[in-house]
Amino acid sequence: MAKSGKLLRSLIRAGTRTAKLFAAMATPPATPKPRRPRVKPISAKSPTASVAKPSAPRSAAKTRTSRTTAAPTLRPSAVAPGKWLAAHALTAAGQRMSYWLYLPKHLPERAERQGMPLVVMLHGCQQTATQFAQGTRMNLWAEKKGYAVLYPQQLATIQPQRCWKWYDRATQEGGGDVPTILTMIHQVLTQYAIDRSRIYVAGISAGAGMANILALNHPRLFAAVGLHSGPVFGVGHNTLGALGVMKHGAGLRTDTAVHELLQRQPQFPGMPAILLQGAGDNVVRPINQIQLARQSMLLNRLAGPAKVTFKPKGRHNAHQLHDLYVGRKLMLRIAHIEQLEHAWSGGDPALAFNAKAGPDASKMLLEFFSRHQR
């Protein structure tokens, strides 16, 4: 743990020396039947819950969240011209878990011919699906690129802060909310023209933790994963343990969790990943990004050194990109963003957990995803 802390301190203050830290990690050691929901269009006045600033880990905060609250009207600048649909899937306990779906109005020729690519977007704690859609502005980018976007929403009856339980051992092994989200995906696949070779999953914070769980448990369904401010995979196992991971990382469990996954899936095909992290994040601290990068390198059998690009501060926060390839194929992109706290980079600052300053995380995700298909 002391060594990990030293790496973290070096990453935050050393600027271009970050490349050496990621290069040092380069040497690895010697579904439920779909239900057809009633899908209906909804207006910009989508039901949302209030957002509070985090005072505890976003996976385990105890601030009260209302289950039925009125929504603010989405600002016109945040509303994309495509279809905005609402539906639900049933959990194993018979509860109705809602989701929202964006379908672009204009499709590029490839999407017209082969179907739309689909991005599954998972919100963080103290967020709703509609707030996440507005805050990330993902629908606007999806319209430009011709992507469909699916936004599952965690039930407050499952977790009062609407946190996805990324730290739960059963969930990490493919249980918990994982089958319900898979049901949503399959409902969308059966109803709309989706390119099944181009399905992606992304999220922030607890949503990033769940996105990683989905991708790693179902690597042949997802073509790539995007994690913004996410915790290390395969650790925690209770709320107190989740707190420790978010603050201090996983220590020796970083590698162990990957080895356990590969024992369950000896034919794991690899999982392209983009990891975004703010240097100023004190909720899910940057040590998590370092260890997620380590896990991705092991899973994808990557070796350094990484190609490093430094983007100086201008209209956006200064940031570094560390890219690792297999041949000419970009398999892992690590984006470390200076000054960014626990917030979506380049988001709508009118909502909590979004930072106005770029780089634009939504654009970065779609550009990375466009490189990959199954």
Coordinates of C-alpha atoms in Angstrom, one line a residue:
M1 CA 0.0 0.0 0.0
A2 CA 2.9 2.4 0.7
K3 CA 4.2 1.7 -2.7
S4 CA 0.8 2.4 -4.3
G5 CA 0.6 5.7 -2.3
K6 CA 4.0 6.7 -3.6
L7 CA 2.9 6.0 -7.2
L8 CA -0.2 8.1 -6.6
R9 CA 1.7 11.1 -5.2
S10 CA 4.1 10.9 -8.1
L11 CA 1.3 10.7 -10.7
I12 CA -0.4 13.9 -9.4
R13 CA 2.7 16.1 -9.1
A14 CA 5.1 14.8 -11.7
G15 CA 3.5 15.9 -15.0
T16 CA 5.2 14.0 -17.8
R17 CA 6.8 11.6 -15.4
T18 CA 3.4 9.8 -15.2
A19 CA 4.4 7.9 -18.3
K20 CA 7.1 6.1 -16.3
L21 CA 4.5 4.9 -13.7
F22 CA 2.3 3.4 -16.3
A23 CA 5.3 1.9 -18.1
A24 CA 6.3 0.3 -14.8
M25 CA 3.1 -1.7 -14.8
A26 CA 3.7 -3.1 -18.3
T27 CA 5.2 -6.4 -17.2
P28 CA 2.5 -8.8 -16.1
P29 CA 3.3 -11.5 -13.4
A30 CA 5.0 -15.0 -14.1
T31 CA -29.5 -14.5 -19.3
P32 CA -32.9 -14.0 -18.3
K33 CA -35.5 -14.4 -21.0
P34 CA -36.2 -10.9 -22.4
R35 CA -39.6 -9.3 -21.7
R36 CA -41.1 -7.0 -24.3
P37 CA -41.9 -3.8 -22.4
R38 CA -44.4 -1.1 -23.2
V39 CA -42.1 1.6 -24.6
K40 CA -43.4 5.1 -24.7
P41 CA -42.0 8.5 -25.7
I42 CA -41.4 10.9 -22.9
S43 CA -41.0 14.6 -22.9
A44 CA -38.0 16.7 -21.8
K45 CA -39.6 16.9 -18.4
S46 CA -38.4 13.4 -17.4
P47 CA -38.9 12.3 -13.8
T48 CA -35.6 12.8 -11.8
A49 CA -34.5 12.9 -8.2
S50 CA -32.6 15.7 -6.5
V51 CA -28.9 15.5 -6.5
A52 CA -26.9 16.1 -3.4
K53 CA -23.2 16.7 -3.0
P54 CA -21.3 13.6 -1.8
S55 CA -20.4 13.6 1.9
A56 CA -19.6 9.9 1.9
P57 CA -18.4 7.4 -0.7
R58 CA -20.8 7.5 -3.6
S59 CA -21.3 3.7 -3.2
A60 CA -22.2 4.0 0.5
A61 CA -23.5 7.4 1.3
K62 CA -26.5 7.6 3.7
T63 CA -28.0 10.9 2.7
R64 CA -31.8 10.6 2.2
T65 CA -33.0 10.4 -1.4
S66 CA -36.7 10.9 -2.3
R67 CA -38.2 8.1 -4.4
T68 CA -40.8 10.4 -6.0
T69 CA -39.7 13.8 -6.9
A70 CA -40.6 16.3 -9.6
A71 CA -38.1 16.9 -12.4
P72 CA -36.6 20.2 -13.6
T73 CA -37.2 20.9 -17.3
L74 CA -34.2 20.0 -19.5
R75 CA -32.7 23.2 -21.0
P76 CA -33.3 23.4 -24.7
S77 CA -29.5 23.3 -25.4
A78 CA -29.3 19.9 -23.8
V79 CA -32.2 18.3 -25.8
A80 CA -31.2 16.3 -28.8
P81 CA -33.6 16.0 -31.8
G82 CA -34.0 12.2 -31.7
K83 CA -36.5 10.0 -29.9
W84 CA -36.4 9.8 -26.1
L85 CA -38.1 6.7 -24.9
A86 CA -38.9 5.2 -21.5
A87 CA -39.5 1.5 -20.6
H88 CA -38.7 -0.9 -17.8
A89 CA -37.4 -4.4 -17.1
L90 CA -38.3 -6.7 -14.2
T91 CA -35.7 -7.6 -11.6
A92 CA -35.4 -11.1 -10.2
A93 CA -37.6 -9.9 -7.3
G94 CA -40.3 -8.7 -9.7
Q95 CA -39.6 -5.0 -9.3
R96 CA -39.8 -2.6 -12.2
M97 CA -36.4 -1.1 -13.0
S98 CA -36.8 1.9 -15.4
Y99 CA -34.6 2.8 -18.3
W100 CA -34.5 5.5 -20.9
L101 CA -33.3 5.1 -24.5
Y102 CA -32.1 7.7 -27.0
L103 CA -32.5 7.0 -30.7
P104 CA -30.8 9.5 -33.1
K105 CA -32.9 11.2 -35.7
H106 CA -30.2 11.1 -38.3
L107 CA -28.2 8.0 -39.1
P108 CA -24.9 7.7 -41.0
E109 CA -24.9 5.3 -43.9
R110 CA -23.2 2.5 -42.0
A111 CA -25.9 2.6 -39.3
E112 CA -28.6 2.6 -41.9
R113 CA -27.1 -0.5 -43.4
Q114 CA -25.8 -2.5 -40.4
G115 CA -27.8 -1.0 -37.5
M116 CA -27.0 1.6 -34.8
P117 CA -24.1 1.1 -32.4
L118 CA -25.4 1.1 -28.8
V119 CA -23.8 2.6 -25.7
V120 CA -25.1 1.6 -22.2
M121 CA -24.5 4.5 -19.8
L122 CA -24.6 3.9 -16.0
H123 CA -25.1 6.8 -13.7
G124 CA -23.3 7.4 -10.4
C125 CA -24.8 7.6 -6.9
Q126 CA -27.2 10.4 -6.1
Q127 CA -28.0 10.6 -9.8
T128 CA -30.9 9.5 -12.0
A129 CA -30.7 8.3 -15.6
T130 CA -32.1 11.5 -17.0
Q131 CA -29.8 13.7 -15.0
F132 CA -26.9 11.6 -16.2
A133 CA -28.0 12.0 -19.8
Q134 CA -28.3 15.8 -19.4
G135 CA -25.1 16.2 -17.5
T136 CA -22.9 14.2 -19.9
R137 CA -24.6 15.6 -23.0
M138 CA -24.1 12.2 -24.4
N139 CA -27.3 12.3 -26.5
L140 CA -26.0 15.3 -28.4
W141 CA -22.9 13.5 -29.3
A142 CA -24.8 10.3 -30.1
E143 CA -26.9 12.3 -32.5
K144 CA -23.8 13.5 -34.3
K145 CA -22.3 10.0 -34.4
G146 CA -25.4 8.0 -35.0
Y147 CA -25.4 6.0 -31.7
A148 CA -28.3 4.7 -29.7
V149 CA -27.9 5.3 -25.9
L150 CA -29.4 3.2 -23.1
Y151 CA -29.7 4.6 -19.6
P152 CA -30.6 2.1 -16.9
Q153 CA -31.7 3.6 -13.5
Q154 CA -31.0 2.0 -10.2
L155 CA -33.9 1.6 -7.9
A156 CA -33.9 3.5 -4.7
T157 CA -35.6 0.4 -3.1
I158 CA -32.4 -1.5 -3.9
Q159 CA -30.0 1.2 -2.8
P160 CA -31.3 4.5 -1.3
Q161 CA -28.7 6.6 -3.1
R162 CA -29.3 4.7 -6.4
C163 CA -25.8 3.3 -6.2
W164 CA -24.9 0.3 -8.3
K165 CA -23.4 -2.3 -5.9
W166 CA -20.1 -2.6 -7.6
Y167 CA -18.5 -3.8 -4.4
D168 CA -20.9 -6.7 -3.9
R169 CA -19.1 -10.0 -4.5
A170 CA -22.1 -11.7 -6.1
T171 CA -22.6 -8.7 -8.4
Q172 CA -18.9 -8.8 -9.4
E173 CA -19.4 -12.4 -10.4
G174 CA -22.3 -11.6 -12.6
G175 CA -25.3 -11.6 -10.2
G176 CA -27.1 -8.7 -8.5
D177 CA -28.3 -6.1 -11.0
V178 CA -26.3 -7.5 -13.8
P179 CA -29.1 -9.8 -15.2
T180 CA -31.6 -7.0 -15.1
I181 CA -29.4 -4.6 -17.1
L182 CA -28.8 -7.5 -19.6
T183 CA -32.5 -7.9 -19.9
M184 CA -32.8 -4.2 -20.8
I185 CA -30.1 -4.6 -23.5
H186 CA -31.8 -7.6 -25.0
Q187 CA -35.2 -5.8 -25.0
V188 CA -33.6 -3.0 -27.0
L189 CA -31.9 -5.4 -29.3
T190 CA -35.2 -7.2 -30.1
Q191 CA -37.1 -3.9 -30.8
Y192 CA -34.6 -1.7 -32.7
A193 CA -32.0 -2.1 -35.5
I194 CA -28.9 -2.4 -33.3
D195 CA -25.5 -3.5 -34.6
R196 CA -24.7 -6.4 -32.2
S197 CA -21.0 -6.2 -33.0
R198 CA -20.9 -2.6 -31.6
I199 CA -22.3 -2.6 -28.1
Y200 CA -20.4 -0.6 -25.5
V201 CA -20.8 0.2 -21.8
A202 CA -19.6 3.1 -19.8
G203 CA -20.3 4.9 -16.5
I204 CA -19.0 7.2 -13.8
S205 CA -18.1 6.3 -10.2
A206 CA -20.3 3.5 -9.0
G207 CA -21.7 3.4 -12.5
A208 CA -18.2 2.8 -13.8
G209 CA -17.7 0.0 -11.4
M210 CA -20.9 -1.6 -12.7
A211 CA -19.9 -1.0 -16.3
N212 CA -16.7 -2.8 -15.7
I213 CA -18.5 -5.7 -14.1
L214 CA -20.8 -6.0 -17.1
A215 CA -18.0 -5.9 -19.6
L216 CA -15.7 -8.3 -17.8
N217 CA -18.5 -10.9 -17.1
H218 CA -19.9 -10.6 -20.7
P219 CA -16.8 -9.8 -22.9
R220 CA -18.4 -11.2 -26.1
L221 CA -21.4 -8.9 -25.8
F222 CA -19.5 -5.7 -25.3
A223 CA -16.9 -4.4 -27.8
A224 CA -15.3 -1.9 -25.3
V225 CA -15.7 -0.3 -21.9
G226 CA -15.4 3.3 -20.7
L227 CA -14.7 4.1 -17.1
H228 CA -14.8 7.6 -15.7
S229 CA -13.6 8.0 -12.1
G230 CA -14.2 4.3 -11.4
P231 CA -13.1 2.0 -8.6
V232 CA -10.8 -1.0 -9.1
F233 CA -12.5 -4.3 -10.1
G234 CA -13.1 -7.2 -7.9
V235 CA -12.6 -5.7 -4.4
G236 CA -14.5 -4.1 -1.6
H237 CA -17.2 -6.7 -0.8
N238 CA -19.1 -4.5 1.7
T239 CA -19.7 -0.8 2.2
L240 CA -16.7 -0.4 4.5
G241 CA -14.5 -2.2 2.1
A242 CA -15.7 0.0 -0.7
L243 CA -14.7 3.1 1.3
G244 CA -11.2 1.8 1.6
V245 CA -10.9 0.9 -2.1
M246 CA -12.1 4.4 -3.2
K247 CA -9.6 6.1 -0.9
H248 CA -6.6 3.7 -1.1
G249 CA -7.0 1.3 -4.0
A250 CA -6.9 -2.5 -3.8
G251 CA -3.2 -3.3 -3.0
L252 CA -2.3 -6.9 -3.7
R253 CA -6.0 -7.6 -4.6
T254 CA -5.4 -5.7 -7.9
D255 CA -3.8 -8.7 -9.6
T256 CA -5.6 -11.4 -7.6
A257 CA -9.0 -10.2 -8.8
V258 CA -7.9 -10.5 -12.4
H259 CA -6.5 -14.0 -11.9
E260 CA -9.8 -15.1 -10.3
L261 CA -11.7 -13.7 -13.3
L262 CA -9.5 -15.5 -15.7
Q263 CA -10.0 -18.8 -13.8
R264 CA -13.7 -18.3 -14.3
Q265 CA -13.2 -17.4 -18.0
P266 CA -10.0 -19.1 -19.3
Q267 CA -10.9 -18.0 -22.9
F268 CA -11.3 -14.3 -22.0
P269 CA -11.1 -12.5 -25.4
G270 CA -9.7 -9.2 -24.1
M271 CA -11.6 -6.0 -23.4
P272 CA -10.6 -2.6 -24.9
A273 CA -10.9 0.1 -22.3
I274 CA -10.7 3.9 -21.9
L275 CA -10.1 5.1 -18.4
L276 CA -10.7 8.8 -17.4
Q277 CA -9.7 10.2 -14.1
G278 CA -9.3 13.6 -12.4
A279 CA -6.1 14.3 -10.5
G280 CA -8.1 16.3 -8.0
D281 CA -10.7 13.5 -7.3
N282 CA -10.9 12.9 -3.5
V283 CA -14.0 10.6 -3.7
V284 CA -12.5 7.9 -6.0
R285 CA -8.8 8.7 -5.8
P286 CA -6.4 8.4 -8.7
I287 CA -4.8 5.3 -7.3
N288 CA -7.8 3.5 -8.7
Q289 CA -7.0 4.5 -12.2
I290 CA -3.4 3.3 -11.9
Q291 CA -4.7 -0.1 -10.7
L292 CA -7.5 -0.3 -13.3
A293 CA -4.8 0.3 -15.9
R294 CA -2.8 -2.5 -14.4
Q295 CA -5.8 -4.8 -14.5
S296 CA -6.5 -3.9 -18.1
M297 CA -3.0 -4.6 -19.1
L298 CA -3.2 -8.0 -17.6
L299 CA -6.5 -8.8 -19.2
N300 CA -5.4 -7.6 -22.6
R301 CA -1.8 -9.0 -22.3
L302 CA -0.4 -5.6 -22.9
A303 CA 3.2 -4.5 -22.5
G304 CA 4.7 -1.0 -22.5
P305 CA 5.9 1.4 -23.0
A306 CA 2.8 3.5 -23.6
K307 CA 2.6 6.2 -26.2
V308 CA 2.2 9.4 -24.2
T309 CA 0.6 12.6 -25.4
F310 CA 0.5 15.7 -23.3
K311 CA -2.3 18.2 -23.9
P312 CA -1.5 21.6 -22.3
K313 CA -4.1 23.7 -20.6
G314 CA -6.1 25.9 -22.9
R315 CA -9.8 25.8 -23.3
H316 CA -9.6 22.5 -21.5
N317 CA -7.8 21.2 -18.4
A318 CA -4.3 20.0 -19.1
H319 CA -4.3 16.2 -19.5
Q320 CA -2.2 13.3 -20.5
L321 CA -3.1 10.3 -22.7
H322 CA -1.3 7.0 -22.3
D323 CA -2.1 4.7 -25.2
L324 CA -1.2 1.0 -25.4
Y325 CA -1.6 -1.0 -28.6
V326 CA -1.7 -4.5 -29.9
G327 CA -0.2 -4.1 -33.2
R328 CA -1.9 -1.0 -34.6
K329 CA -5.1 -1.5 -32.5
L330 CA -5.5 0.8 -29.6
M331 CA -6.5 -1.4 -26.7
L332 CA -6.1 0.9 -23.7
R333 CA -6.3 4.7 -23.4
I334 CA -5.6 6.2 -20.0
A335 CA -6.6 9.9 -19.7
H336 CA -5.4 11.6 -16.6
I337 CA -6.9 15.1 -16.3
E338 CA -5.4 17.8 -14.1
Q339 CA -7.6 19.9 -11.7
L340 CA -10.7 17.7 -12.4
E341 CA -12.4 16.6 -9.2
H342 CA -15.2 13.9 -8.9
A343 CA -17.2 15.0 -11.9
W344 CA -17.8 14.2 -15.6
S345 CA -15.2 16.1 -17.7
G346 CA -16.8 18.6 -20.1
G347 CA -20.3 18.1 -18.7
D348 CA -23.2 20.4 -17.9
P349 CA -22.2 22.3 -14.7
A350 CA -25.9 23.1 -14.0
L351 CA -26.1 19.5 -12.6
A352 CA -24.0 18.1 -9.8
F353 CA -21.1 15.8 -10.6
N354 CA -20.3 17.6 -13.9
A355 CA -17.4 19.9 -14.7
K356 CA -17.6 22.5 -17.4
A357 CA -14.0 22.4 -18.3
G358 CA -13.0 19.7 -20.8
P359 CA -11.7 17.6 -22.3
D360 CA -15.2 16.3 -23.3
A361 CA -15.5 12.8 -21.8
S362 CA -18.5 11.9 -23.9
K363 CA -16.8 12.8 -27.2
M364 CA -13.7 10.9 -26.0
L365 CA -15.7 7.8 -25.2
L366 CA -17.4 7.7 -28.6
E367 CA -14.2 8.3 -30.5
F368 CA -12.6 5.4 -28.6
F369 CA -15.6 3.1 -29.1
S370 CA -15.6 3.8 -32.8
R371 CA -12.3 1.9 -33.1
H372 CA -13.8 -1.4 -31.8
Q373 CA -16.3 -4.0 -32.7
R374 CA -16.8 -7.7 -31.9

